[in-house]
Amino acid sequence: MFFFLDFQSPSTWHWAFSFVAPVGIALHGLRKKKLDQSGATMGLFVGFILTVSCVRFFASLLAFFLAASKATVYRSEAKKKVEADFKEGGQRNWVQVVSNGGPACVFAILYMWEVGSLDVPVNFNSRLYSASWYAVATMACLASASGDTFASSIGVVAGNSDPFHVLKLSRVPRGTNGGVSFYGTLSSIIGGFIVGFAFYVCELLLLYSEDLLEAPPQWPVILYGGLAGFLGSMIDSVLGASLQFSGDNLN
């Protein structure tokens, strides 16, 4: 293991954990039908990148995967009636895995370029400025994906009223692309909070107390997660309203 100043290569246990942990998640996803075979295979790559770069990223990924999996199966019977592409358990494929984890991997690699696998506190007023931004960006990407998943999985079946079209601001049937609702929006924030909270707790467990005392308070990362979850669902709604078809007849 190499260590100097603010850079550290992964230790032996970190390398081992980075290989074993993604395998466990992928096997669990296959067994519970959260992932199909292509999704599980791509998940191994995404999981390895996020885990080897920083344990906090793995904690964020694990929180997203477990929480989103629960949200996906929430009131499944009701979803079958409003979702044309409904799949039992979710069964995400490789495209969905890349969409959810790809951006986070990019920032995780940039983080490794700065400090290796060293866990450093978020501090925008220090020499770790770039690493702090990359760390928050990685977490925010996963929180955004979590928020979008929560909004689409819970918002479509929660409450008694139809959602509003995000651009036209008129009522639309449940399951319509671009539809937003109070419960869906609230769920997106909660989904982001969960990822941010996992990142924060992992920081408290891994970082030395001296590092935390010298750095600014770390709890705002939870709020960053909630904000990212909200923005993720809103951006997805705007894209869905603008680019995706909703209707009974493609003609």
Short mmCIF file of C-alpha atoms in Angstrom, two decimals:
data_model
loop_
_atom_site.label_atom_id
_atom_site.label_comp_id
_atom_site.label_asym_id
_atom_site.label_seq_id
_atom_site.Cartn_x
_atom_site.Cartn_y
_atom_site.Cartn_z
CA MET A 1 0.00 0.00 0.00
CA PHE A 2 1.31 3.44 -0.93
CA PHE A 3 0.49 6.45 1.23
CA PHE A 4 1.76 10.00 0.99
CA LEU A 5 0.28 13.40 1.79
CA ASP A 6 -3.33 13.22 0.55
CA PHE A 7 -3.11 10.10 -1.60
CA GLN A 8 -3.52 6.46 -0.66
CA SER A 9 -3.71 3.35 -2.80
CA PRO A 10 -6.20 0.65 -1.75
CA SER A 11 -5.02 -1.71 0.97
CA THR A 12 -5.15 -5.49 0.55
CA TRP A 13 -8.42 -5.78 2.46
CA HIS A 14 -9.88 -2.91 0.43
CA TRP A 15 -9.03 -4.67 -2.84
CA ALA A 16 -10.58 -7.90 -1.55
CA PHE A 17 -13.70 -6.13 -0.30
CA SER A 18 -14.04 -4.33 -3.65
CA PHE A 19 -14.25 -7.67 -5.45
CA VAL A 20 -16.39 -9.57 -2.93
CA ALA A 21 -19.01 -6.93 -2.03
CA PRO A 22 -20.28 -6.28 -5.60
CA VAL A 23 -20.59 -10.04 -6.15
CA GLY A 24 -22.80 -10.28 -3.06
CA ILE A 25 -25.01 -7.44 -4.26
CA ALA A 26 -25.28 -8.88 -7.78
CA LEU A 27 -26.20 -12.36 -6.52
CA HIS A 28 -28.80 -10.87 -4.18
CA GLY A 29 -30.22 -8.84 -7.06
CA LEU A 30 -30.50 -11.90 -9.27
CA ARG A 31 -32.07 -14.05 -6.57
CA LYS A 32 -34.65 -11.40 -5.68
CA LYS A 33 -35.24 -10.52 -9.36
CA LYS A 34 -34.05 -6.95 -8.83
CA LEU A 35 -31.56 -7.40 -11.69
CA ASP A 36 -31.55 -9.49 -14.84
CA GLN A 37 -28.32 -11.21 -15.96
CA SER A 38 -27.07 -8.24 -17.95
CA GLY A 39 -27.85 -5.89 -15.07
CA ALA A 40 -26.02 -8.10 -12.58
CA THR A 41 -22.97 -8.31 -14.85
CA MET A 42 -22.80 -4.55 -15.30
CA GLY A 43 -23.48 -4.14 -11.58
CA LEU A 44 -20.23 -5.98 -10.85
CA PHE A 45 -18.27 -3.35 -12.76
CA VAL A 46 -20.14 -0.37 -11.30
CA GLY A 47 -19.92 -1.81 -7.80
CA PHE A 48 -16.19 -2.44 -8.10
CA ILE A 49 -15.42 1.11 -9.27
CA LEU A 50 -17.46 2.71 -6.50
CA THR A 51 -16.14 0.40 -3.78
CA VAL A 52 -12.46 0.51 -4.65
CA SER A 53 -12.49 4.31 -4.91
CA CYS A 54 -14.04 5.02 -1.51
CA VAL A 55 -15.92 2.98 1.09
CA ARG A 56 -18.38 5.87 1.49
CA PHE A 57 -19.38 5.41 -2.13
CA PHE A 58 -20.05 1.74 -1.49
CA ALA A 59 -22.24 2.67 1.49
CA SER A 60 -24.16 5.09 -0.72
CA LEU A 61 -24.54 2.46 -3.46
CA LEU A 62 -25.72 -0.18 -0.99
CA ALA A 63 -28.26 2.21 0.54
CA PHE A 64 -29.56 3.10 -2.92
CA PHE A 65 -29.80 -0.53 -4.03
CA LEU A 66 -31.59 -1.79 -0.92
CA ALA A 67 -33.93 1.19 -0.54
CA ALA A 68 -34.77 1.38 -4.25
CA SER A 69 -35.43 -2.36 -4.32
CA LYS A 70 -37.99 -1.98 -1.54
CA ALA A 71 -39.58 0.99 -3.27
CA THR A 72 -39.81 -0.89 -6.56
CA VAL A 73 -41.97 -3.68 -5.09
CA TYR A 74 -44.20 -1.28 -3.12
CA ARG A 75 -47.84 -2.04 -4.05
CA SER A 76 -46.77 -4.11 -7.05
CA GLU A 77 -50.29 -5.26 -7.84
CA ALA A 78 -51.46 -1.66 -8.22
CA LYS A 79 -48.50 -0.84 -10.48
CA LYS A 80 -49.42 -3.61 -12.89
CA LYS A 81 -52.58 -1.66 -13.74
CA VAL A 82 -50.83 1.61 -14.63
CA GLU A 83 -47.34 0.64 -15.85
CA ALA A 84 -47.13 -0.83 -19.35
CA ASP A 85 -43.51 -1.98 -18.84
CA PHE A 86 -44.03 -3.43 -15.36
CA LYS A 87 -41.57 -6.19 -14.39
CA GLU A 88 -41.88 -8.36 -11.30
CA GLY A 89 -39.26 -7.21 -8.78
CA GLY A 90 -37.95 -4.52 -11.12
CA GLN A 91 -35.38 -6.65 -12.98
CA ARG A 92 -33.12 -3.79 -14.05
CA ASN A 93 -30.99 -4.47 -17.13
CA TRP A 94 -27.49 -3.25 -17.95
CA VAL A 95 -28.76 -0.03 -19.54
CA GLN A 96 -30.60 0.94 -16.37
CA VAL A 97 -27.57 0.04 -14.23
CA VAL A 98 -25.33 2.25 -16.37
CA SER A 99 -27.90 5.06 -16.28
CA ASN A 100 -28.10 4.89 -12.48
CA GLY A 101 -24.47 4.17 -11.66
CA GLY A 102 -22.47 5.41 -14.65
CA PRO A 103 -22.29 9.11 -13.74
CA ALA A 104 -21.32 8.20 -10.17
CA CYS A 105 -18.50 6.02 -11.52
CA VAL A 106 -17.11 8.94 -13.53
CA PHE A 107 -16.88 11.16 -10.45
CA ALA A 108 -15.53 8.25 -8.37
CA ILE A 109 -12.67 7.81 -10.84
CA LEU A 110 -11.94 11.54 -10.68
CA TYR A 111 -11.94 11.25 -6.88
CA MET A 112 -9.38 8.43 -7.08
CA TRP A 113 -7.25 10.56 -9.38
CA GLU A 114 -7.09 13.18 -6.63
CA VAL A 115 -6.62 11.15 -3.42
CA GLY A 116 -6.69 7.47 -4.37
CA SER A 117 -8.88 5.45 -2.02
CA LEU A 118 -8.25 7.79 0.92
CA ASP A 119 -11.38 8.74 2.84
CA VAL A 120 -11.24 12.48 3.45
CA PRO A 121 -13.90 14.75 4.98
CA VAL A 122 -15.87 17.10 2.77
CA ASN A 123 -14.10 20.45 3.03
CA PHE A 124 -14.45 23.00 0.25
CA ASN A 125 -12.07 25.42 1.99
CA SER A 126 -8.94 23.27 1.97
CA ARG A 127 -6.44 21.68 -0.40
CA LEU A 128 -9.00 18.85 -0.69
CA TYR A 129 -11.38 21.15 -2.56
CA SER A 130 -11.52 19.05 -5.74
CA ALA A 131 -11.77 15.74 -3.89
CA SER A 132 -14.62 17.13 -1.80
CA TRP A 133 -16.56 18.13 -4.90
CA TYR A 134 -15.99 14.75 -6.52
CA ALA A 135 -17.09 12.94 -3.36
CA VAL A 136 -20.29 14.97 -3.04
CA ALA A 137 -20.95 14.63 -6.78
CA THR A 138 -20.61 10.83 -6.58
CA MET A 139 -23.04 10.67 -3.67
CA ALA A 140 -25.41 13.12 -5.38
CA CYS A 141 -25.53 11.01 -8.56
CA LEU A 142 -26.62 7.98 -6.54
CA ALA A 143 -29.04 10.11 -4.50
CA SER A 144 -30.51 11.47 -7.73
CA ALA A 145 -31.07 7.95 -9.04
CA SER A 146 -32.58 6.95 -5.71
CA GLY A 147 -34.92 9.95 -5.69
CA ASP A 148 -36.07 9.24 -9.23
CA THR A 149 -36.71 5.57 -8.39
CA PHE A 150 -38.64 6.46 -5.24
CA ALA A 151 -40.76 9.03 -7.08
CA SER A 152 -41.67 6.71 -9.94
CA SER A 153 -42.19 3.65 -7.72
CA ILE A 154 -44.15 5.21 -4.87
CA GLY A 155 -45.69 8.32 -6.41
CA VAL A 156 -47.52 6.36 -9.10
CA VAL A 157 -49.57 4.38 -6.55
CA ALA A 158 -49.65 6.64 -3.47
CA GLY A 159 -52.51 9.03 -2.74
CA ASN A 160 -55.98 9.24 -4.25
CA SER A 161 -55.61 12.02 -6.83
CA ASP A 162 -54.08 11.99 -10.31
CA PRO A 163 -50.70 13.70 -10.82
CA PHE A 164 -50.04 16.99 -12.61
CA HIS A 165 -48.18 17.19 -15.90
CA VAL A 166 -44.87 18.88 -15.05
CA LEU A 167 -45.00 21.15 -18.14
CA LYS A 168 -48.70 21.64 -18.83
CA LEU A 169 -49.66 21.79 -15.12
CA SER A 170 -52.87 19.89 -15.86
CA ARG A 171 -54.15 16.64 -14.36
CA VAL A 172 -53.04 13.48 -16.19
CA PRO A 173 -53.73 9.77 -15.57
CA ARG A 174 -51.41 7.86 -13.27
CA GLY A 175 -48.42 6.40 -15.06
CA THR A 176 -48.25 9.25 -17.59
CA ASN A 177 -44.70 10.28 -18.44
CA GLY A 178 -44.01 13.70 -16.94
CA GLY A 179 -46.60 13.36 -14.19
CA VAL A 180 -45.66 14.68 -10.74
CA SER A 181 -47.50 14.41 -7.44
CA PHE A 182 -47.05 15.46 -3.83
CA TYR A 183 -46.30 11.93 -2.67
CA GLY A 184 -43.95 11.30 -5.57
CA THR A 185 -42.03 14.50 -4.89
CA LEU A 186 -41.85 13.78 -1.16
CA SER A 187 -40.68 10.25 -1.91
CA SER A 188 -37.90 11.57 -4.15
CA ILE A 189 -36.54 13.72 -1.33
CA ILE A 190 -36.68 10.78 1.09
CA GLY A 191 -34.90 8.57 -1.43
CA GLY A 192 -32.11 11.12 -1.71
CA PHE A 193 -31.95 11.57 2.07
CA ILE A 194 -31.37 7.83 2.53
CA VAL A 195 -28.29 7.86 0.30
CA GLY A 196 -26.95 11.05 1.88
CA PHE A 197 -27.48 9.62 5.36
CA ALA A 198 -25.58 6.43 4.47
CA PHE A 199 -22.69 8.54 3.17
CA TYR A 200 -22.70 10.63 6.36
CA VAL A 201 -22.80 7.67 8.76
CA CYS A 202 -19.96 5.98 6.90
CA GLU A 203 -17.92 9.17 7.26
CA LEU A 204 -18.43 9.18 11.02
CA LEU A 205 -17.37 5.54 11.26
CA LEU A 206 -14.30 5.72 9.02
CA LEU A 207 -12.73 9.13 9.52
CA TYR A 208 -10.47 9.97 12.42
CA SER A 209 -12.01 12.29 14.99
CA GLU A 210 -9.17 14.78 14.46
CA ASP A 211 -10.02 15.03 10.77
CA LEU A 212 -13.70 15.60 11.55
CA LEU A 213 -12.89 18.26 14.15
CA GLU A 214 -10.71 20.18 11.70
CA ALA A 215 -13.29 19.99 8.91
CA PRO A 216 -16.64 21.80 8.66
CA PRO A 217 -19.75 19.94 9.90
CA GLN A 218 -20.44 16.97 7.65
CA TRP A 219 -24.21 16.64 8.23
CA PRO A 220 -25.11 18.94 5.27
CA VAL A 221 -24.29 16.02 2.95
CA ILE A 222 -27.64 14.55 4.04
CA LEU A 223 -29.37 17.70 2.76
CA TYR A 224 -27.33 17.54 -0.45
CA GLY A 225 -28.65 14.01 -0.90
CA GLY A 226 -32.25 15.12 -0.44
CA LEU A 227 -31.79 17.98 -2.90
CA ALA A 228 -30.20 15.64 -5.44
CA GLY A 229 -33.10 13.21 -5.06
CA PHE A 230 -35.60 15.99 -5.74
CA LEU A 231 -33.69 17.34 -8.74
CA GLY A 232 -33.24 13.85 -10.15
CA SER A 233 -36.96 13.16 -10.16
CA MET A 234 -37.80 16.60 -11.58
CA ILE A 235 -35.28 16.28 -14.41
CA ASP A 236 -36.61 12.82 -15.23
CA SER A 237 -40.17 14.17 -15.26
CA VAL A 238 -39.26 17.00 -17.63
CA LEU A 239 -37.44 14.60 -19.95
CA GLY A 240 -40.34 12.16 -19.79
CA ALA A 241 -42.84 14.89 -20.58
CA SER A 242 -40.74 16.16 -23.48
CA LEU A 243 -39.36 13.01 -25.08
CA GLN A 244 -41.46 9.99 -24.08
CA PHE A 245 -44.83 8.88 -25.41
CA SER A 246 -47.78 8.24 -23.10
CA GLY A 247 -51.02 6.83 -24.46
CA ASP A 248 -52.99 3.77 -25.43
CA ASN A 249 -52.27 3.77 -29.17
CA LEU A 250 -48.83 4.34 -30.67
CA ASN A 251 -50.50 5.44 -33.92
#
